[in-house]
Amino acid sequence: MFPLQRGRRLRTNESIRSLVRETTLSPSDFMFPMFIAEGDNYKVEIPSMPGIFRRSIDLTVEEVKELFDLGIRAVNLYVKVDESLKDNTGKEAWNPDGLMQKAIKAIKAACPEIIVMPDVALDPYSIYGHDGIIENGDVANDATNEALVKMAVSHAQAGADFVAPSDMMDGRVLRLRQGLDAAGFHNVGIMSYSAKYASAFYGPFRDALDSAPREADVVVPKDKKTYQMDYANRIEAIKEALWDVEEGADMVMVKPGIAYLDIVREVKNAVNVPVTVYHVSGEYAMIKAAAERGWLDNDKIMMEQLMCIKRAGASLISTYFAKEAAILLKK
């Protein structure tokens, strides 16, 4: 006890603080979410996400090479699908010549060692903006799972290392594992969005992909609360993560990040697989907006939040700050 024990001795200067630091960050802790669009030499900034772009495949490949040189070892892919290709079946999602499939092939050809994790959900392909097939005014769970299996297998055929189901359908991890194995892709992993909450923090992301629920000429759910989780719940997140591990998930994800660090720790304590945390678009946008106004220091807040996510139990952080943080860490 004081005065024999003085906590400040271990905080005297940066050298001693670095010696006793419990949590550290490196570029290999990050995965970079990337938005892909049709075209050539196409790059357009997303207004609600300063510094984040929709890119054509050729520019995406160049960006991936830069990320790999910085030490980032994984990318999470999303596609902006042309309106003419959207319907209620999502069939464009498993087109072997689709935008996602072409992007996976191009990235793996140019940078074979980077881990490619394409998103598996139907909302970018849906005329209704939902993560599944609409039947009788609701998202049809089992029919959607059948579509997701086709989608995941097409990603594996294109060269994906992992598939990342973000749809929150019941039983989809088991169906994906069975489908991948039946197609001979035993070594393609599954990173499941296990505890994905129905959150308002996703707004800028939905702007990026035009994937928000829409008004329609048929009855459709007005939001995604029948499949994404209620943010009031904690025990449910543990249950969902454990179910996904039992069904064959190699990694589980908690989404969003900073506002859900209690869930990250609970899930980390409950499962025996790596836990990924998605530091989502709204969390990114808030920091950028405050920094632009001079209210916060972008770099300091960025690193503090990423460190807190890691400290809470994340093995991998999917973050729009990945490149910025990697550059800062390299310095």
CSV table of C-alpha atoms in Angstrom, one decimal:
chain,number,residue,atom,x,y,z
A,1,MET,CA,0.0,0.0,0.0
A,2,PHE,CA,1.0,3.7,-0.3
A,3,PRO,CA,3.7,4.9,0.2
A,4,LEU,CA,5.3,1.5,-0.5
A,5,GLN,CA,3.3,1.1,-3.7
A,6,ARG,CA,3.2,4.0,-6.2
A,7,GLY,CA,1.5,3.3,-9.5
A,8,ARG,CA,3.1,6.4,-11.1
A,9,ARG,CA,6.5,4.8,-11.1
A,10,LEU,CA,5.4,2.7,-14.1
A,11,ARG,CA,4.1,5.9,-15.9
A,12,THR,CA,7.2,8.1,-15.5
A,13,ASN,CA,8.1,8.3,-19.2
A,14,GLU,CA,7.3,6.7,-22.5
A,15,SER,CA,10.1,4.2,-22.3
A,16,ILE,CA,8.8,2.6,-19.1
A,17,ARG,CA,5.2,2.9,-20.3
A,18,SER,CA,6.1,1.0,-23.4
A,19,LEU,CA,7.8,-1.7,-21.4
A,20,VAL,CA,4.8,-2.5,-19.3
A,21,ARG,CA,2.1,-1.8,-21.9
A,22,GLU,CA,-0.5,-4.6,-21.8
A,23,THR,CA,-2.0,-4.1,-25.2
A,24,THR,CA,-0.3,-3.3,-28.5
A,25,LEU,CA,-1.4,-2.6,-32.1
A,26,SER,CA,0.2,-3.6,-35.4
A,27,PRO,CA,-1.0,-3.3,-39.0
A,28,SER,CA,-1.7,-7.0,-39.0
A,29,ASP,CA,-4.4,-6.4,-36.5
A,30,PHE,CA,-6.5,-4.6,-39.1
A,31,MET,CA,-8.8,-5.5,-42.0
A,32,PHE,CA,-9.7,-2.8,-44.5
A,33,PRO,CA,-13.3,-2.7,-45.8
A,34,MET,CA,-13.3,-1.8,-49.5
A,35,PHE,CA,-16.2,-0.7,-51.8
A,36,ILE,CA,-16.0,-1.8,-55.4
A,37,ALA,CA,-17.8,-0.3,-58.4
A,38,GLU,CA,-18.0,-1.0,-62.1
A,39,GLY,CA,-15.8,0.8,-64.6
A,40,ASP,CA,-12.1,1.6,-65.2
A,41,ASN,CA,-10.0,4.1,-63.4
A,42,TYR,CA,-13.0,5.1,-61.3
A,43,LYS,CA,-12.6,6.5,-57.8
A,44,VAL,CA,-15.3,8.5,-56.0
A,45,GLU,CA,-15.2,9.6,-52.4
A,46,ILE,CA,-18.2,8.7,-50.2
A,47,PRO,CA,-19.5,12.0,-48.9
A,48,SER,CA,-20.4,10.7,-45.4
A,49,MET,CA,-17.0,8.9,-45.1
A,50,PRO,CA,-14.2,11.3,-45.9
A,51,GLY,CA,-11.1,9.5,-47.2
A,52,ILE,CA,-13.1,6.4,-48.1
A,53,PHE,CA,-13.8,5.7,-51.8
A,54,ARG,CA,-15.7,3.5,-54.2
A,55,ARG,CA,-13.1,2.2,-56.6
A,56,SER,CA,-13.2,0.2,-59.8
A,57,ILE,CA,-11.4,-3.1,-59.8
A,58,ASP,CA,-8.2,-1.8,-61.3
A,59,LEU,CA,-7.8,0.9,-58.7
A,60,THR,CA,-8.9,-1.5,-55.9
A,61,VAL,CA,-6.0,-3.8,-56.9
A,62,GLU,CA,-3.5,-0.9,-56.6
A,63,GLU,CA,-4.9,0.0,-53.2
A,64,VAL,CA,-4.6,-3.6,-52.0
A,65,LYS,CA,-0.9,-3.6,-53.0
A,66,GLU,CA,-0.3,-0.5,-50.9
A,67,LEU,CA,-2.2,-2.0,-48.0
A,68,PHE,CA,-0.1,-5.2,-48.1
A,69,ASP,CA,3.1,-3.2,-48.2
A,70,LEU,CA,1.9,-1.4,-45.0
A,71,GLY,CA,1.5,-4.7,-43.3
A,72,ILE,CA,-2.3,-5.0,-43.5
A,73,ARG,CA,-3.1,-8.6,-44.3
A,74,ALA,CA,-6.8,-8.8,-44.9
A,75,VAL,CA,-9.5,-6.9,-46.9
A,76,ASN,CA,-13.3,-7.2,-46.6
A,77,LEU,CA,-15.0,-6.6,-49.9
A,78,TYR,CA,-18.4,-5.0,-50.7
A,79,VAL,CA,-19.8,-4.2,-54.2
A,80,LYS,CA,-22.0,-1.4,-55.5
A,81,VAL,CA,-24.4,-3.2,-57.8
A,82,ASP,CA,-26.0,-1.6,-60.8
A,83,GLU,CA,-29.8,-1.1,-60.3
A,84,SER,CA,-30.6,-3.1,-63.4
A,85,LEU,CA,-29.0,-6.2,-61.8
A,86,LYS,CA,-31.1,-6.1,-58.7
A,87,ASP,CA,-34.1,-8.3,-58.1
A,88,ASN,CA,-35.7,-10.3,-55.2
A,89,THR,CA,-33.8,-13.5,-55.8
A,90,GLY,CA,-30.3,-12.0,-55.5
A,91,LYS,CA,-29.1,-14.2,-58.5
A,92,GLU,CA,-26.5,-11.7,-59.5
A,93,ALA,CA,-24.7,-12.5,-56.2
A,94,TRP,CA,-23.5,-15.8,-57.6
A,95,ASN,CA,-22.9,-14.8,-61.2
A,96,PRO,CA,-19.4,-16.2,-61.9
A,97,ASP,CA,-18.7,-13.0,-64.0
A,98,GLY,CA,-20.2,-10.7,-61.4
A,99,LEU,CA,-18.4,-7.7,-60.0
A,100,MET,CA,-17.5,-9.4,-56.7
A,101,GLN,CA,-16.2,-12.5,-58.4
A,102,LYS,CA,-14.1,-10.5,-60.8
A,103,ALA,CA,-12.7,-8.4,-58.0
A,104,ILE,CA,-11.7,-11.4,-56.0
A,105,LYS,CA,-9.9,-12.9,-58.9
A,106,ALA,CA,-8.1,-9.7,-59.7
A,107,ILE,CA,-7.0,-9.1,-56.1
A,108,LYS,CA,-5.7,-12.6,-55.6
A,109,ALA,CA,-3.9,-12.6,-58.9
A,110,ALA,CA,-2.1,-9.3,-58.0
A,111,CYS,CA,-1.5,-10.0,-54.3
A,112,PRO,CA,-1.9,-13.7,-53.6
A,113,GLU,CA,-0.9,-13.5,-49.9
A,114,ILE,CA,-3.6,-11.0,-48.9
A,115,ILE,CA,-6.6,-12.6,-47.2
A,116,VAL,CA,-9.8,-11.8,-49.1
A,117,MET,CA,-13.0,-11.9,-47.2
A,118,PRO,CA,-16.0,-11.0,-49.4
A,119,ASP,CA,-19.3,-10.0,-47.8
A,120,VAL,CA,-22.1,-12.6,-48.0
A,121,ALA,CA,-25.5,-11.0,-47.9
A,122,LEU,CA,-28.1,-10.2,-50.5
A,123,ASP,CA,-28.8,-6.5,-49.6
A,124,PRO,CA,-26.5,-5.0,-52.4
A,125,TYR,CA,-28.4,-7.2,-54.9
A,126,SER,CA,-32.0,-6.8,-53.5
A,127,ILE,CA,-34.5,-4.4,-55.0
A,128,TYR,CA,-35.8,-4.1,-51.5
A,129,GLY,CA,-32.5,-3.4,-49.7
A,130,HIS,CA,-32.9,-6.4,-47.4
A,131,ASP,CA,-30.4,-9.1,-46.6
A,132,GLY,CA,-32.6,-11.8,-47.9
A,133,ILE,CA,-35.4,-12.9,-50.2
A,134,ILE,CA,-38.8,-11.3,-49.4
A,135,GLU,CA,-41.8,-13.7,-49.1
A,136,ASN,CA,-45.1,-12.9,-47.6
A,137,GLY,CA,-44.0,-9.5,-46.3
A,138,ASP,CA,-40.9,-10.9,-44.4
A,139,VAL,CA,-37.4,-12.1,-45.1
A,140,ALA,CA,-37.6,-15.8,-45.8
A,141,ASN,CA,-34.9,-17.4,-43.7
A,142,ASP,CA,-34.4,-20.8,-45.3
A,143,ALA,CA,-34.8,-19.6,-48.9
A,144,THR,CA,-32.2,-16.9,-48.2
A,145,ASN,CA,-29.8,-19.5,-46.8
A,146,GLU,CA,-30.0,-21.4,-50.1
A,147,ALA,CA,-29.1,-18.3,-52.0
A,148,LEU,CA,-26.2,-17.5,-49.6
A,149,VAL,CA,-24.7,-20.9,-50.2
A,150,LYS,CA,-24.6,-20.3,-54.0
A,151,MET,CA,-23.1,-16.9,-53.3
A,152,ALA,CA,-20.4,-18.2,-51.0
A,153,VAL,CA,-19.4,-21.1,-53.3
A,154,SER,CA,-19.1,-18.6,-56.2
A,155,HIS,CA,-16.7,-16.5,-54.0
A,156,ALA,CA,-14.7,-19.6,-53.1
A,157,GLN,CA,-14.5,-20.5,-56.8
A,158,ALA,CA,-13.1,-17.0,-57.5
A,159,GLY,CA,-10.4,-17.4,-54.9
A,160,ALA,CA,-11.7,-16.1,-51.6
A,161,ASP,CA,-9.9,-17.2,-48.5
A,162,PHE,CA,-12.9,-16.7,-46.2
A,163,VAL,CA,-16.5,-15.8,-46.7
A,164,ALA,CA,-18.1,-13.3,-44.3
A,165,PRO,CA,-21.8,-13.8,-43.9
A,166,SER,CA,-23.3,-10.6,-42.6
A,167,ASP,CA,-27.0,-11.4,-43.1
A,168,MET,CA,-27.9,-12.8,-39.7
A,169,MET,CA,-30.2,-15.6,-41.0
A,170,ASP,CA,-30.7,-18.5,-38.6
A,171,GLY,CA,-28.6,-21.5,-39.4
A,172,ARG,CA,-26.7,-19.9,-42.3
A,173,VAL,CA,-23.2,-20.8,-41.0
A,174,LEU,CA,-24.1,-24.5,-40.9
A,175,ARG,CA,-25.5,-24.3,-44.4
A,176,LEU,CA,-22.5,-22.4,-45.7
A,177,ARG,CA,-20.1,-24.9,-44.2
A,178,GLN,CA,-22.0,-27.8,-45.7
A,179,GLY,CA,-22.2,-26.1,-49.1
A,180,LEU,CA,-18.5,-25.1,-49.2
A,181,ASP,CA,-17.4,-28.6,-48.1
A,182,ALA,CA,-19.7,-30.3,-50.7
A,183,ALA,CA,-18.1,-28.1,-53.4
A,184,GLY,CA,-14.6,-29.2,-52.3
A,185,PHE,CA,-13.7,-25.9,-50.5
A,186,HIS,CA,-12.8,-27.4,-47.1
A,187,ASN,CA,-10.1,-24.9,-46.5
A,188,VAL,CA,-12.2,-21.8,-47.2
A,189,GLY,CA,-13.0,-20.3,-43.8
A,190,ILE,CA,-16.1,-18.6,-42.4
A,191,MET,CA,-15.9,-15.3,-40.5
A,192,SER,CA,-19.4,-15.0,-39.2
A,193,TYR,CA,-21.1,-11.7,-38.3
A,194,SER,CA,-22.4,-13.4,-35.1
A,195,ALA,CA,-23.5,-10.5,-33.0
A,196,LYS,CA,-24.6,-7.9,-35.5
A,197,TYR,CA,-26.9,-5.4,-33.9
A,198,ALA,CA,-29.7,-3.4,-35.6
A,199,SER,CA,-27.7,-0.1,-35.2
A,200,ALA,CA,-28.1,3.4,-36.5
A,201,PHE,CA,-24.2,3.5,-36.8
A,202,TYR,CA,-24.5,1.9,-40.2
A,203,GLY,CA,-25.9,4.9,-42.0
A,204,PRO,CA,-22.8,6.0,-44.0
A,205,PHE,CA,-22.2,2.3,-45.1
A,206,ARG,CA,-25.7,2.1,-46.5
A,207,ASP,CA,-25.0,5.3,-48.4
A,208,ALA,CA,-21.9,3.8,-49.9
A,209,LEU,CA,-23.8,0.7,-51.2
A,210,ASP,CA,-27.3,2.0,-51.5
A,211,SER,CA,-28.4,-0.9,-49.4
A,212,ALA,CA,-30.9,0.6,-47.0
A,213,PRO,CA,-34.4,-0.9,-46.9
A,214,ARG,CA,-36.7,0.8,-49.5
A,215,GLU,CA,-40.3,1.4,-50.0
A,216,ALA,CA,-41.8,-1.1,-52.4
A,217,ASP,CA,-45.0,-2.1,-54.2
A,218,VAL,CA,-45.2,-5.1,-51.9
A,219,VAL,CA,-45.2,-5.4,-48.2
A,220,VAL,CA,-41.6,-5.5,-46.9
A,221,PRO,CA,-40.2,-4.9,-43.4
A,222,LYS,CA,-39.4,-1.2,-42.9
A,223,ASP,CA,-36.1,-2.0,-41.2
A,224,LYS,CA,-33.8,-5.0,-40.4
A,225,LYS,CA,-34.8,-5.6,-36.8
A,226,THR,CA,-36.4,-9.0,-37.5
A,227,TYR,CA,-32.9,-10.4,-38.2
A,228,GLN,CA,-30.3,-8.1,-36.8
A,229,MET,CA,-30.1,-8.0,-33.0
A,230,ASP,CA,-31.8,-5.8,-30.5
A,231,TYR,CA,-29.1,-3.5,-29.0
A,232,ALA,CA,-30.6,-3.9,-25.6
A,233,ASN,CA,-29.5,-7.5,-25.4
A,234,ARG,CA,-26.2,-9.0,-24.1
A,235,ILE,CA,-26.9,-12.7,-23.4
A,236,GLU,CA,-28.3,-13.1,-26.9
A,237,ALA,CA,-24.9,-12.1,-28.4
A,238,ILE,CA,-23.2,-14.8,-26.5
A,239,LYS,CA,-25.8,-17.4,-27.6
A,240,GLU,CA,-25.5,-16.3,-31.3
A,241,ALA,CA,-21.7,-16.5,-31.2
A,242,LEU,CA,-21.7,-20.0,-29.6
A,243,TRP,CA,-24.3,-21.2,-32.1
A,244,ASP,CA,-22.1,-20.0,-35.0
A,245,VAL,CA,-19.0,-21.7,-33.6
A,246,GLU,CA,-21.0,-25.0,-33.2
A,247,GLU,CA,-22.1,-24.6,-36.8
A,248,GLY,CA,-18.6,-24.3,-38.1
A,249,ALA,CA,-17.5,-20.6,-37.9
A,250,ASP,CA,-13.8,-20.1,-37.8
A,251,MET,CA,-14.1,-16.5,-36.5
A,252,VAL,CA,-17.0,-14.6,-35.1
A,253,MET,CA,-17.7,-10.9,-35.3
A,254,VAL,CA,-19.2,-8.2,-33.1
A,255,LYS,CA,-20.6,-5.2,-34.9
A,256,PRO,CA,-20.6,-2.2,-34.2
A,257,GLY,CA,-17.4,-1.7,-32.2
A,258,ILE,CA,-16.8,1.1,-29.7
A,259,ALA,CA,-20.4,1.3,-28.4
A,260,TYR,CA,-20.4,-2.5,-27.9
A,261,LEU,CA,-17.1,-3.2,-26.2
A,262,ASP,CA,-18.9,-4.9,-23.3
A,263,ILE,CA,-20.2,-7.4,-25.9
A,264,VAL,CA,-16.8,-7.9,-27.4
A,265,ARG,CA,-15.4,-9.0,-24.0
A,266,GLU,CA,-18.4,-11.2,-23.2
A,267,VAL,CA,-18.0,-13.0,-26.6
A,268,LYS,CA,-14.2,-13.2,-26.2
A,269,ASN,CA,-14.7,-15.0,-22.9
A,270,ALA,CA,-17.3,-17.4,-24.2
A,271,VAL,CA,-15.7,-18.7,-27.5
A,272,ASN,CA,-12.5,-20.4,-28.4
A,273,VAL,CA,-12.1,-18.9,-31.9
A,274,PRO,CA,-10.8,-15.4,-32.9
A,275,VAL,CA,-13.1,-12.5,-32.4
A,276,THR,CA,-13.3,-9.8,-35.1
A,277,VAL,CA,-14.8,-6.4,-34.3
A,278,TYR,CA,-16.2,-4.1,-37.0
A,279,HIS,CA,-15.3,-0.4,-36.2
A,280,VAL,CA,-18.2,0.7,-38.3
A,281,SER,CA,-18.9,3.6,-40.7
A,282,GLY,CA,-20.9,5.8,-38.3
A,283,GLU,CA,-18.1,5.5,-35.7
A,284,TYR,CA,-15.6,6.5,-38.4
A,285,ALA,CA,-17.7,9.4,-39.7
A,286,MET,CA,-18.2,10.9,-36.2
A,287,ILE,CA,-14.5,11.1,-35.6
A,288,LYS,CA,-13.9,12.6,-39.1
A,289,ALA,CA,-16.7,15.2,-38.6
A,290,ALA,CA,-15.4,16.2,-35.2
A,291,ALA,CA,-11.8,16.4,-36.4
A,292,GLU,CA,-12.8,18.6,-39.4
A,293,ARG,CA,-14.2,21.1,-36.9
A,294,GLY,CA,-11.2,21.0,-34.7
A,295,TRP,CA,-13.1,19.5,-31.8
A,296,LEU,CA,-11.0,16.3,-31.7
A,297,ASP,CA,-7.5,15.2,-32.8
A,298,ASN,CA,-8.1,12.6,-35.5
A,299,ASP,CA,-5.0,10.6,-35.0
A,300,LYS,CA,-5.1,10.5,-31.2
A,301,ILE,CA,-8.8,9.5,-31.1
A,302,MET,CA,-8.3,6.9,-33.9
A,303,MET,CA,-5.5,5.2,-32.1
A,304,GLU,CA,-7.2,5.3,-28.7
A,305,GLN,CA,-10.4,3.7,-30.1
A,306,LEU,CA,-8.5,1.0,-32.0
A,307,MET,CA,-6.4,0.2,-28.9
A,308,CYS,CA,-9.6,0.0,-26.8
A,309,ILE,CA,-11.2,-2.4,-29.3
A,310,LYS,CA,-8.0,-4.6,-29.1
A,311,ARG,CA,-7.9,-4.4,-25.3
A,312,ALA,CA,-11.6,-5.5,-25.1
A,313,GLY,CA,-10.6,-8.8,-26.9
A,314,ALA,CA,-10.5,-8.3,-30.6
A,315,SER,CA,-8.1,-10.5,-32.6
A,316,LEU,CA,-8.9,-8.6,-35.8
A,317,ILE,CA,-10.4,-5.1,-36.3
A,318,SER,CA,-12.2,-4.3,-39.5
A,319,THR,CA,-11.9,-0.6,-39.7
A,320,TYR,CA,-11.9,2.3,-42.2
A,321,PHE,CA,-9.0,3.7,-40.3
A,322,ALA,CA,-6.8,0.7,-41.2
A,323,LYS,CA,-4.6,2.5,-43.7
A,324,GLU,CA,-4.3,5.7,-41.7
A,325,ALA,CA,-3.4,3.7,-38.6
A,326,ALA,CA,-0.9,1.5,-40.3
A,327,ILE,CA,0.9,4.5,-41.7
A,328,LEU,CA,1.0,6.1,-38.3
A,329,LEU,CA,2.3,2.9,-36.7
A,330,LYS,CA,5.0,2.6,-39.4
A,331,LYS,CA,6.3,6.1,-38.4
